[in-house]
XYZ file of N, CA and C in Angstrom:
153
model
N -75.247 -75.111 -62.193
C -74.574 -73.898 -62.682
C -75.519 -72.718 -62.558
N -75.099 -71.707 -61.816
C -75.912 -70.504 -61.625
C -75.417 -69.435 -62.588
N -76.314 -68.972 -63.457
C -75.949 -67.921 -64.396
C -76.080 -66.561 -63.735
N -75.245 -65.647 -64.157
C -75.269 -64.296 -63.599
C -76.631 -63.639 -63.785
N -77.303 -63.996 -64.887
C -78.603 -63.420 -65.183
C -79.658 -63.757 -64.137
N -79.462 -64.856 -63.385
C -80.424 -65.228 -62.346
C -80.446 -64.202 -61.220
N -79.360 -63.424 -61.100
C -79.294 -62.401 -60.055
C -79.929 -61.100 -60.504
N -80.232 -60.999 -61.801
C -80.800 -59.771 -62.353
C -82.254 -60.032 -62.734
N -83.182 -59.202 -62.261
C -84.606 -59.439 -62.512
C -85.038 -59.113 -63.938
N -86.060 -59.800 -64.387
C -86.735 -59.437 -65.634
C -85.958 -59.745 -66.900
N -86.298 -59.001 -67.947
C -85.724 -59.244 -69.272
C -84.229 -58.966 -69.315
N -83.745 -58.052 -68.466
C -82.315 -57.761 -68.450
C -81.525 -59.008 -68.064
N -82.075 -59.798 -67.151
C -81.412 -61.038 -66.749
C -81.290 -62.017 -67.896
N -82.344 -62.099 -68.707
C -82.307 -62.974 -69.877
C -81.234 -62.494 -70.839
N -81.162 -61.179 -71.029
C -80.162 -60.601 -71.924
C -78.752 -60.920 -71.439
N -78.525 -60.807 -70.117
C -77.209 -61.117 -69.551
C -76.865 -62.587 -69.801
N -77.828 -63.479 -69.576
C -77.599 -64.908 -69.827
C -77.220 -65.142 -71.281
N -77.949 -64.509 -72.197
C -77.684 -64.689 -73.624
C -76.283 -64.205 -73.973
N -75.885 -63.063 -73.428
C -74.556 -62.526 -73.717
C -73.457 -63.442 -73.194
N -73.652 -63.998 -71.998
C -72.653 -64.912 -71.426
C -72.518 -66.151 -72.309
N -73.649 -66.727 -72.702
C -73.622 -67.926 -73.539
C -72.991 -67.605 -74.888
N -73.374 -66.467 -75.469
C -72.840 -66.082 -76.775
C -71.318 -65.944 -76.727
N -70.806 -65.274 -75.703
C -69.359 -65.091 -75.608
C -68.642 -66.421 -75.364
N -69.267 -67.300 -74.595
C -68.666 -68.617 -74.355
C -68.566 -69.397 -75.667
N -69.652 -69.393 -76.445
C -69.663 -70.105 -77.720
C -68.660 -69.476 -78.682
N -68.622 -68.144 -78.712
C -67.696 -67.455 -79.613
C -66.252 -67.774 -79.264
N -65.937 -67.843 -77.970
C -64.569 -68.156 -77.548
C -64.185 -69.580 -77.944
N -65.108 -70.530 -77.715
C -64.836 -71.922 -78.079
C -64.628 -72.031 -79.592
N -65.475 -71.363 -80.355
C -65.350 -71.385 -81.815
C -63.998 -70.815 -82.247
N -63.590 -69.699 -81.628
C -62.306 -69.083 -81.955
C -61.151 -70.017 -81.621
N -61.218 -70.653 -80.446
C -60.146 -71.552 -80.021
C -60.027 -72.742 -80.970
N -61.167 -73.345 -81.346
C -61.148 -74.488 -82.255
C -60.596 -74.071 -83.621
N -61.010 -72.905 -84.095
C -60.529 -72.410 -85.384
C -59.023 -72.182 -85.350
N -58.529 -71.584 -84.265
C -57.100 -71.309 -84.142
C -56.294 -72.602 -84.130
N -56.733 -73.578 -83.358
C -56.030 -74.869 -83.276
C -56.076 -75.577 -84.628
N -57.226 -75.527 -85.295
C -57.363 -76.164 -86.607
C -56.405 -75.525 -87.609
N -56.297 -74.197 -87.571
C -55.390 -73.489 -88.470
C -53.945 -73.924 -88.231
N -53.566 -74.047 -86.959
C -52.192 -74.423 -86.619
C -51.887 -75.823 -87.153
N -52.789 -76.753 -86.933
C -52.517 -78.137 -87.309
C -52.740 -78.408 -88.798
N -53.523 -77.564 -89.469
C -53.748 -77.785 -90.896
C -52.637 -77.160 -91.745
N -51.786 -76.314 -91.118
C -50.652 -75.705 -91.817
C -49.379 -76.047 -91.064
N -48.763 -77.185 -91.354
C -47.555 -77.588 -90.622
C -46.386 -76.635 -90.856
N -45.392 -76.721 -89.981
C -44.253 -75.810 -90.027
C -43.478 -75.953 -91.342
N -43.507 -77.135 -91.966
C -42.766 -77.344 -93.208
C -43.453 -76.676 -94.409
N -44.652 -76.150 -94.188
C -45.363 -75.450 -95.256
C -44.606 -74.161 -95.590
N -44.209 -73.959 -96.841
C -43.430 -72.763 -97.195
C -44.164 -71.453 -96.917
N -45.507 -71.495 -96.901
C -46.272 -70.280 -96.633
C -46.103 -69.798 -95.200
N -45.683 -70.684 -94.302
C -45.561 -70.312 -92.895
C -44.347 -69.412 -92.654
N -43.390 -69.414 -93.551
C -42.176 -68.616 -93.356
C -42.486 -67.115 -93.351
N -43.562 -66.733 -94.027
C -43.901 -65.318 -94.121
C -44.397 -64.768 -92.783
N -44.916 -65.642 -91.930
C -45.482 -65.170 -90.665
C -44.401 -65.035 -89.608
């Protein structure tokens, strides 16, 4: 796997790598949280009617 930061010299390349990894982790965390929320609150839950 070639990171975009490898194409950028110096410390800026490291920063780009960190940002890519951070956004990837943040997206995975968001997706897992969203799926967990959906499955932990079934449709028969009366609170779901408000949404």
